[in-house]
Tab-separated table of C-alpha atoms in Angstrom:
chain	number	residue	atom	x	y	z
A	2	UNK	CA	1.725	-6.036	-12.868
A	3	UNK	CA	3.426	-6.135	-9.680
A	4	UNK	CA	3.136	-3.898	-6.479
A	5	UNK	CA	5.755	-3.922	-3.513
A	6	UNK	CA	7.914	-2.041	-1.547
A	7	UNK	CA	11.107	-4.211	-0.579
A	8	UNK	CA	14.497	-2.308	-1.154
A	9	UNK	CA	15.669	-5.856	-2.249
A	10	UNK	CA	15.617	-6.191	-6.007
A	11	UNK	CA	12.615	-8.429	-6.869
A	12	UNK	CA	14.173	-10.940	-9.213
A	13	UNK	CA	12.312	-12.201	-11.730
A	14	UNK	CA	13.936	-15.142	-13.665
A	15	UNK	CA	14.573	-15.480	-17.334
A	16	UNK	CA	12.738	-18.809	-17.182
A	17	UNK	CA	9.268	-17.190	-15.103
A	18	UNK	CA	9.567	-13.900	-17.807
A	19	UNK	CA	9.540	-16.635	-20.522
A	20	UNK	CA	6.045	-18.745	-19.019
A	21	UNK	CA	4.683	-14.824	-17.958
A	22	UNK	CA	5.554	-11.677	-19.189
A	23	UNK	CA	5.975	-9.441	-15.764
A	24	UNK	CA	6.063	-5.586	-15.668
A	25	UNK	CA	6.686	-2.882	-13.450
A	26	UNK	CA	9.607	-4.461	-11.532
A	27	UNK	CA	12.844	-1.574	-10.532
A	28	UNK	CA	11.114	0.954	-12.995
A	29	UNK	CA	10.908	4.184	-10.905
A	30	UNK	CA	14.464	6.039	-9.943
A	31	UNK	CA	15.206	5.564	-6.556
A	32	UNK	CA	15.660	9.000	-5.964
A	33	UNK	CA	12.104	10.076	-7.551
A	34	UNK	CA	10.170	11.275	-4.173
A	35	UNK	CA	6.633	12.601	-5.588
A	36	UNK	CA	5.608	8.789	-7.532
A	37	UNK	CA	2.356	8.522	-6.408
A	38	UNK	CA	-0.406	6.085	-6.660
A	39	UNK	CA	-1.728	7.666	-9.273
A	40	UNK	CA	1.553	7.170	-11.577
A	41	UNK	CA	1.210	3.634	-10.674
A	42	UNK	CA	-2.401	3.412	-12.023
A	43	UNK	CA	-1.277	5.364	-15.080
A	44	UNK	CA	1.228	3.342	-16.168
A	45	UNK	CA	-0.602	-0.011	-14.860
A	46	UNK	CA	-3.431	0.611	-17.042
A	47	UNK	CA	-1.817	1.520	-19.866
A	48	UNK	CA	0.114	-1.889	-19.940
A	49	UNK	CA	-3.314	-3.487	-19.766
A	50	UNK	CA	-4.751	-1.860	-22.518
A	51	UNK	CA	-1.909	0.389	-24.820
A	52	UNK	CA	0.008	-3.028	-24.703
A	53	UNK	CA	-2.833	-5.099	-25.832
A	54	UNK	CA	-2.826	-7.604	-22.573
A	55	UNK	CA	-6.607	-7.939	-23.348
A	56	UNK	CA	-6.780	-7.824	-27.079
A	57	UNK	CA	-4.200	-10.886	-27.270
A	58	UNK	CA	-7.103	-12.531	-25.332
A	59	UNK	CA	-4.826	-12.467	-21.896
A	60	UNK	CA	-5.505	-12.356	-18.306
A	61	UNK	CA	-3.582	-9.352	-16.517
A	62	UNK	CA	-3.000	-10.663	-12.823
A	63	UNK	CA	-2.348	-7.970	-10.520
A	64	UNK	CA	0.066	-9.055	-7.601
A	65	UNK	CA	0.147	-7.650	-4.293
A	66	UNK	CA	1.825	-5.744	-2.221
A	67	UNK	CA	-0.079	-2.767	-1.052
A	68	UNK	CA	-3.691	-3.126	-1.493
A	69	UNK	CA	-3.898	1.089	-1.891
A	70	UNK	CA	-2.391	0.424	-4.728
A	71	UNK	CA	-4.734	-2.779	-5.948
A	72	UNK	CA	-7.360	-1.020	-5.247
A	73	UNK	CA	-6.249	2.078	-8.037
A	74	UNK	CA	-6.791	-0.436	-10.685
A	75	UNK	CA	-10.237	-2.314	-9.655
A	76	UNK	CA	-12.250	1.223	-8.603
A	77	UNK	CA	-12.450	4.714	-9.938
A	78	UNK	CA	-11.479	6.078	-6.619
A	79	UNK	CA	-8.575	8.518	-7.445
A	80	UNK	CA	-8.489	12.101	-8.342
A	81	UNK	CA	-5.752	12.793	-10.524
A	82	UNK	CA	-4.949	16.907	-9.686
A	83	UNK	CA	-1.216	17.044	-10.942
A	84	UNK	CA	-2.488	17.720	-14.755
A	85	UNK	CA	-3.994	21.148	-13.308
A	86	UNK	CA	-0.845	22.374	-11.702
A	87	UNK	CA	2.018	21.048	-14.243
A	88	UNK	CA	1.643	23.551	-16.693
A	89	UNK	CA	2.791	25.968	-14.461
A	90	UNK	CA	6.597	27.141	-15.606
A	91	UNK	CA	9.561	26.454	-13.167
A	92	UNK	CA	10.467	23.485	-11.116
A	93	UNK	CA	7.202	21.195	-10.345
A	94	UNK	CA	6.557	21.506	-6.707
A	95	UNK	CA	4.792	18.880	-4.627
A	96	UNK	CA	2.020	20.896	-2.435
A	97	UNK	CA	1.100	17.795	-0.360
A	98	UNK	CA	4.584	17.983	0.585
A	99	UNK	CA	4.841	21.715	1.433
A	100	UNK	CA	1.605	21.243	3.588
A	101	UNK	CA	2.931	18.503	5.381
A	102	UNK	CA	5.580	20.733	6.772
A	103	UNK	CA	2.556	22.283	8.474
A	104	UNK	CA	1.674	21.637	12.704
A	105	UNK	CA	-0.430	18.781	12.478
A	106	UNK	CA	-2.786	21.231	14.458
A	107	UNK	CA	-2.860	23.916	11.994
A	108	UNK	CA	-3.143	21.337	9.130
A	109	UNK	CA	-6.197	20.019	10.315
A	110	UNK	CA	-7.749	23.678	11.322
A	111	UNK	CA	-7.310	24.490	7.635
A	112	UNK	CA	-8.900	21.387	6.517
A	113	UNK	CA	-12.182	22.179	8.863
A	114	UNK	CA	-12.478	25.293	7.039
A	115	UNK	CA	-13.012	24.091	3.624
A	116	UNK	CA	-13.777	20.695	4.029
A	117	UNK	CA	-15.552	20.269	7.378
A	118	UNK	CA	-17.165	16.622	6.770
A	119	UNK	CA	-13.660	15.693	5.678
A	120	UNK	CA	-12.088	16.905	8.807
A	121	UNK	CA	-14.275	14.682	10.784
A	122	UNK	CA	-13.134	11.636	8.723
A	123	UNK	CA	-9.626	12.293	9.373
A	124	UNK	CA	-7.731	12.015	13.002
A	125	UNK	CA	-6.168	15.706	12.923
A	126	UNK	CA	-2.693	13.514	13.383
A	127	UNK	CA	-2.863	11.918	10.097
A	128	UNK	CA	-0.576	14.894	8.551
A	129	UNK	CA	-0.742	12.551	5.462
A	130	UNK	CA	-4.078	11.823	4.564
A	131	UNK	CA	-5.367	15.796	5.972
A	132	UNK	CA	-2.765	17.671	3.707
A	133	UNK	CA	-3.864	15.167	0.775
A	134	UNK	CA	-7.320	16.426	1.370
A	135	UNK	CA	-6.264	20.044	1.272
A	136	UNK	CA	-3.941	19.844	-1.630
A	137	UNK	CA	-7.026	18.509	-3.776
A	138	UNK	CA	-9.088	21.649	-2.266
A	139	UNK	CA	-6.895	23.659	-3.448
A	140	UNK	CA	-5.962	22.397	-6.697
A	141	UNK	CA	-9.292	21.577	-7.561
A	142	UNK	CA	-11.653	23.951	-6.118
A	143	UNK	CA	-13.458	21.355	-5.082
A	144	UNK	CA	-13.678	19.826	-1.415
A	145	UNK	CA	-12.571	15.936	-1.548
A	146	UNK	CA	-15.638	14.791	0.627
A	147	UNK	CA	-17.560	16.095	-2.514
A	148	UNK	CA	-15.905	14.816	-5.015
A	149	UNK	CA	-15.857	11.025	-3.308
A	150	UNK	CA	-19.253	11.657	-2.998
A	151	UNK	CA	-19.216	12.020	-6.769
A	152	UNK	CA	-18.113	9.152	-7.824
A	153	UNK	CA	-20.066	6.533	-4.774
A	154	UNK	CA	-23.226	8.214	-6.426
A	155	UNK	CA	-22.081	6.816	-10.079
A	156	UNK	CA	-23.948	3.948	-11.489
A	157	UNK	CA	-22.186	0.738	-10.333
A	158	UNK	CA	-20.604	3.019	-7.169
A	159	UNK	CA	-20.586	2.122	-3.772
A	160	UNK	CA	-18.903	2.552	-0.432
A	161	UNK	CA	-15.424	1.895	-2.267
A	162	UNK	CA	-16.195	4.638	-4.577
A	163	UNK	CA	-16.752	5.249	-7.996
A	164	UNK	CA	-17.753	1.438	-10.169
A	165	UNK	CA	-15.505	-0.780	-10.949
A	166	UNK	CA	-13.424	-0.589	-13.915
A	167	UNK	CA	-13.411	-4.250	-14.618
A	168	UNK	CA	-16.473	-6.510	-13.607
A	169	UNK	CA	-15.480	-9.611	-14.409
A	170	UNK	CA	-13.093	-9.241	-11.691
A	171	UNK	CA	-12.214	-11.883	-8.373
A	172	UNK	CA	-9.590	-11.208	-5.565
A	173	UNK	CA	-7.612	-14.349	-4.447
A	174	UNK	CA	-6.802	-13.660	-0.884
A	175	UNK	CA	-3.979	-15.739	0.279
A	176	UNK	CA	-3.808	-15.962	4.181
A	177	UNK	CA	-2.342	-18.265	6.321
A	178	UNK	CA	-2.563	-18.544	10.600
A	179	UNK	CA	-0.583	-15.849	12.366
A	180	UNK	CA	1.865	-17.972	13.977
A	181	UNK	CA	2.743	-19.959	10.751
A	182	UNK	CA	3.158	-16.224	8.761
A	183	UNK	CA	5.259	-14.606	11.591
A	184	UNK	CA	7.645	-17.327	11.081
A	185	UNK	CA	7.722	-17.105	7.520
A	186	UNK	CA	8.443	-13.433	7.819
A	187	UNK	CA	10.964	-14.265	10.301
A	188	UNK	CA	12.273	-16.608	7.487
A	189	UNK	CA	12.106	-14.129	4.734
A	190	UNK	CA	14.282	-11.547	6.294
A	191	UNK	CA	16.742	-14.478	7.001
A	192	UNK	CA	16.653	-15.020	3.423
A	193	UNK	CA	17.234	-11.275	2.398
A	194	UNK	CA	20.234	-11.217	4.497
A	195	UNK	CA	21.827	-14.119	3.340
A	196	UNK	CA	20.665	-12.473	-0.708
A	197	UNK	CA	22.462	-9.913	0.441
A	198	UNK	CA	20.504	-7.172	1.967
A	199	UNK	CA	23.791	-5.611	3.893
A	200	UNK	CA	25.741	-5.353	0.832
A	201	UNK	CA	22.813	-3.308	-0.968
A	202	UNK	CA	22.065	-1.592	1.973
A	203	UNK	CA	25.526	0.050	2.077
A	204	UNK	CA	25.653	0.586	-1.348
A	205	UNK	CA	22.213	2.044	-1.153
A	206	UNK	CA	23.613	4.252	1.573
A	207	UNK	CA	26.098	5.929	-0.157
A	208	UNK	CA	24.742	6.418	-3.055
A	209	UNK	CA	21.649	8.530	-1.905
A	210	UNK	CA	21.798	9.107	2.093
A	211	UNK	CA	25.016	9.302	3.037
A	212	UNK	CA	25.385	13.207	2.234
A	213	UNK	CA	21.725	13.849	3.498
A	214	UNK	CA	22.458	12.582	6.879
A	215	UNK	CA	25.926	14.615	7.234
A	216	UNK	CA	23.750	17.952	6.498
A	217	UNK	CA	20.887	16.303	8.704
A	218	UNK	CA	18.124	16.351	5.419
A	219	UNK	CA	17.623	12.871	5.340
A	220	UNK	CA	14.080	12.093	5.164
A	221	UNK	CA	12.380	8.830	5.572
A	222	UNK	CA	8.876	9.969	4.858
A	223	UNK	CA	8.820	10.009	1.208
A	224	UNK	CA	9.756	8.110	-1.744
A	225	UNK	CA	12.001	4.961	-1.401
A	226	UNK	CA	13.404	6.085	2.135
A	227	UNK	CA	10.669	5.270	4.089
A	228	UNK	CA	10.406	1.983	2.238
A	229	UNK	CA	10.297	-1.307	4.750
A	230	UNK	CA	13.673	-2.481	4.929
A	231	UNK	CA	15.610	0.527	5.237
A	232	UNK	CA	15.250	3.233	7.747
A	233	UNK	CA	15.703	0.321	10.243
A	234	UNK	CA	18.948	0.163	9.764
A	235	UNK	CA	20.028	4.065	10.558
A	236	UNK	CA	21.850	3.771	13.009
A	237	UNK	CA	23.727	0.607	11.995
A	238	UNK	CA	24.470	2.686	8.896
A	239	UNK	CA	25.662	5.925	9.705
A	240	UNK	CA	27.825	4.231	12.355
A	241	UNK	CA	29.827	2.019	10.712
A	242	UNK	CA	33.296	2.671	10.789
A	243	UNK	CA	33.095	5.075	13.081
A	244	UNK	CA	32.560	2.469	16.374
A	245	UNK	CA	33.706	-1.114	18.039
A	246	UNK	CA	33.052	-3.855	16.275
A	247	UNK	CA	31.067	-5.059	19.428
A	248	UNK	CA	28.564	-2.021	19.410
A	249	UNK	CA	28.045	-2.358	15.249
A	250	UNK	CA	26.848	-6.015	15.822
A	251	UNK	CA	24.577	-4.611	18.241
A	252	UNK	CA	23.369	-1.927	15.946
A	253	UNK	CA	22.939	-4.471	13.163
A	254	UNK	CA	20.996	-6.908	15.534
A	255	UNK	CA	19.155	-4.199	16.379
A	256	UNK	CA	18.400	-3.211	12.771
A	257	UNK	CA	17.288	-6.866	11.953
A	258	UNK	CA	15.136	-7.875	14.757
A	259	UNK	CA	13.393	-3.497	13.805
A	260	UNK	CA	12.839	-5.094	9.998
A	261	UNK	CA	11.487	-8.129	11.372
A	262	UNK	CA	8.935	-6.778	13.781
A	263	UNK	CA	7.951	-3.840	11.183
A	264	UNK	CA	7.429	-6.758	7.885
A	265	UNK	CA	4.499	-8.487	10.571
A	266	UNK	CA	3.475	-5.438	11.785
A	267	UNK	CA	3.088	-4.582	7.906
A	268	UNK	CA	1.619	-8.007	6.988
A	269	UNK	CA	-1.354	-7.658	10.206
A	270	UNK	CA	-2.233	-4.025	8.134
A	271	UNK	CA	-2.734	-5.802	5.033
A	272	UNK	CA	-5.024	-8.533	6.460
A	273	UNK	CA	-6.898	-5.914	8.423
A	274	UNK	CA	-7.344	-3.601	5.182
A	275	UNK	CA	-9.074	-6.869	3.404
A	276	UNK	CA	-11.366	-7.373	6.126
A	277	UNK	CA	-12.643	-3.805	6.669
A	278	UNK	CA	-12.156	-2.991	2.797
A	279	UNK	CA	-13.043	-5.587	0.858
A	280	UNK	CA	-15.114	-8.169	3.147
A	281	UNK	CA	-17.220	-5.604	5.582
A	282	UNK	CA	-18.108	-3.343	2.846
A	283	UNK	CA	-21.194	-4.618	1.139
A	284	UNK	CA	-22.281	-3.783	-2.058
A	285	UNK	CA	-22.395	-4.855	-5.587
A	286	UNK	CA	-19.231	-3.215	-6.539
A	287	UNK	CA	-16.893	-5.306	-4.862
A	288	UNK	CA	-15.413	-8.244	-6.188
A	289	UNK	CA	-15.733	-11.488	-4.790
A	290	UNK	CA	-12.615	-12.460	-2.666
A	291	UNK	CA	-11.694	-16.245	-2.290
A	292	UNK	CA	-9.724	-17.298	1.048
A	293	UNK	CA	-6.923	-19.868	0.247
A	294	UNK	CA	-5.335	-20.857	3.382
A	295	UNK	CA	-1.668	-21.184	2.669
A	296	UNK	CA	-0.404	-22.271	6.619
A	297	UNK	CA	1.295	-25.572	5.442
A	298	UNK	CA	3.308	-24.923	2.420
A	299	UNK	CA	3.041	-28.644	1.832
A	300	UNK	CA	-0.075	-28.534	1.002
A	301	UNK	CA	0.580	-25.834	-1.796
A	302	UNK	CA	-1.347	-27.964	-4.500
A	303	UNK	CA	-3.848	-29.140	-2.315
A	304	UNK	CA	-4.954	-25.874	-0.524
A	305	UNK	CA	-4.244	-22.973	-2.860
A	306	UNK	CA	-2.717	-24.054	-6.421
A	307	UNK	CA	-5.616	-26.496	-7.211
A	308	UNK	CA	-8.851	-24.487	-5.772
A	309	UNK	CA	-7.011	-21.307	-7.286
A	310	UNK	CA	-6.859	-22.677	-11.267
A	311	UNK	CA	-10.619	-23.752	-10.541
A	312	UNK	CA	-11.647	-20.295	-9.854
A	313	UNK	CA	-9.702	-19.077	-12.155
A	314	UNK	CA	-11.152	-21.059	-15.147
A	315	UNK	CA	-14.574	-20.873	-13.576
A	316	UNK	CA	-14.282	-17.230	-14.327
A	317	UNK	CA	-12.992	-17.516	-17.818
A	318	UNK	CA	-16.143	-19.529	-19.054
A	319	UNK	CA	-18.273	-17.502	-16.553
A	320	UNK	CA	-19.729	-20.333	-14.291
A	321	UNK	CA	-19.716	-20.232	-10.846
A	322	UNK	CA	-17.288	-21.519	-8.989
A	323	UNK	CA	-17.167	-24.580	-6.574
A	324	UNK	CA	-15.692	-23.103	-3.674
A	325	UNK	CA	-17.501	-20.376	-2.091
A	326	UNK	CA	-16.480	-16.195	-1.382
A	327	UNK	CA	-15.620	-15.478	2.010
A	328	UNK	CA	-18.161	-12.998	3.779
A	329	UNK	CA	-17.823	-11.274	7.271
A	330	UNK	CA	-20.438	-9.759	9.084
A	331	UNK	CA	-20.785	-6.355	9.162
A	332	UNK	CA	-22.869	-3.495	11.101
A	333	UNK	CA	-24.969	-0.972	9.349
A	334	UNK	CA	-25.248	1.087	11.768
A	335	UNK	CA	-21.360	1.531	12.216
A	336	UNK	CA	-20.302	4.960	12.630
A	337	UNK	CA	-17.432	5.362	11.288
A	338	UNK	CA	-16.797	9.000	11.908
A	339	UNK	CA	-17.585	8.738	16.099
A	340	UNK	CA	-14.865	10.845	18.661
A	341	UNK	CA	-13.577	8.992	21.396
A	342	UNK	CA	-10.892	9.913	23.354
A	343	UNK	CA	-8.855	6.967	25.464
A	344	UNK	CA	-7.910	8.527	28.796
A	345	UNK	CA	-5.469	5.846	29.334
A	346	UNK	CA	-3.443	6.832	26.951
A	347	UNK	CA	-4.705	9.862	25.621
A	348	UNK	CA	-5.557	8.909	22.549
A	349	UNK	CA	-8.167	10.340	19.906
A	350	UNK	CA	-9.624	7.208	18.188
A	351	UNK	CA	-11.988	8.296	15.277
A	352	UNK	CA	-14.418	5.043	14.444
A	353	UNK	CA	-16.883	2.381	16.195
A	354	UNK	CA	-14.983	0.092	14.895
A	355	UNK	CA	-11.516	1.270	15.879
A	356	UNK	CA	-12.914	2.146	19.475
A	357	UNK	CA	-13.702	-1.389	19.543
């Protein structure tokens, strides 16, 4: 079951569908804005089970991506509120959405009314996460901080939230040093270019954007527009043809070097979410995670395809195995909902740990 966001086809060849059946690859219509992580886990679970993946005695690998989204499958942690409001007649409206169109500053005012302990949780800038918060308020009747508490206080809960759904479960976390993985990144959007990036890009462009932009409605907040790999390249996009040659190169170096410095950006916010999510969390409801350092890809069989098939098969005929989980230290008496405010640059940073 895979997870990403690149706007570049992930091909999958006949010859790796034959040795592994893959799903979930260019499924959703580009143009579908409101497919949440909830859809995902919908349909993600269903292969697992409706399809049989574990009655034909099979393994179901879940490849990241966006660890949200991992995380959807491992925990009960989501609150599913769209059955409640899609009975309703007329078009289906997306009240997350609508909120968002909110002052950040009003948004979180309403939020503090209902939800108070919420409120404090959230930096009132996070238009995202407070109207989320809200929009389950108000479609549920039921403030969100009480319903996470809900499910942490299950059996088998914990700080992630509700148990896990599978407990014979282990996360393989592949890292590598951050010079070696900037320059692989580097690499990779080399590689997309020459796989031709530009040509979809265009294509891509107008198809979907091209009459947004010319009545100014583009939006690259939801849905596949604010994907990695696109909105970079605006200004490249909508000027084309319509300036020098010299000042489109410019534009398009501009647009590569943006997608380059956004994909590490990107990769640093996926490390960081495995250390503070899955490594300084204790409790017995989260997997072990295994480190395999993948910094020299010559030492692929060495380093990560070798110790990975011994974990792997460890697991399968439950003994424990050889190599050992990573752990990180972590404080208990963090507080993770503490106000400070940076006078340098005026900042409102919610967290010990962010402060830090």
């Amino acid at each position: 079951v895979y997870k990403g966001l690149d706007i570049i086809t992930n091909k999958v060849s006949p010859q790796e569908q034959r040795l592994c059946r893959h799903h979930m690859i260019s499924f959703v219509d580009p143009l579908v804005s409101n497919y949440t992580v909830v859809d995902f886990r919908d349909k993600a679970v269903a292969l697992m089970h409706i399809e049989d993946i574990f009655a034909r005695n099979k393994i179901p690998i879940i490849v990241g991506g966006t660890n949200y989204y991992i995380e959807s499958l491992l925990w009960k942690v989501l609150i599913n509120t769209k059955e409640r409001t899609s009975t309703a007649p007329g078009p289906v409206t997306d009240r997350k959405e609508e909120l968002e169109q909110l002052d950040s500053v009003e948004l979180h005012r309403r939020l503090s009314q209902v939800d108070p302990e919420m409120a404090a949780k959230l930096h009132p800038h996070d238009k995202r996460k407070v109207a989320r918060s809200l929009q389950v308020f108000e479609e549920t009747g039921i403030p969100h901080s009480e319903i996470l508490h809900q499910q942490q206080e299950e059996e088998g809960g914990g700080p992630l939230g509700g148990p896990l759904k599978y407990p014979h479960s282990c996360i393989l976390w592949l890292h590598a040093d951050q010079a070696a993985l900037d320059q692989r990144l580097e690499k990779r959007v080399d590689n997309m270019l020459a796989a031709g990036l530009l040509e979809e890009l265009r294509d891509f462009h107008r198809r979907y954007n091209q009459e947004k932009v010319a009545k100014n409605r583009q939006d690259y907040q939801h849905g596949i527009f604010q994907s990695i790999g696109f909105k970079e390249f605006h200004e490249y996009l909508i000027s084309e043809g319509n300036c020098s040659p010299e000042t489109s190169a410019l534009l398009l170096q501009k647009g590569i070097q943006a997608l380059k410095q956004v994909t590490k950006r990107y990769a640093r916010r996926q490390n960081k979410w495995v250390r503070n999510r899955f490594l300084r969390r204790p409790g017995l409801n989260v997997p072990p995670v295994y480190g395999l350092e993948v910094s020299d890809p010559l030492r692929w069989e060495e380093d990560v395809l070798k110790p990975a098939l011994e974990i792997v098969e460890s697991f399968i005929q439950g003994r424990e195995p050889v190599a050992q989980p990573v752990k990180m230290e972590y404080d208990v008496n963090e507080n993770k909902r503490s106000h400070r405010l940076c006078e340098l640059c005026d900042r409102l940073i919610i967290g010990d740990r962010e402060w830090a």
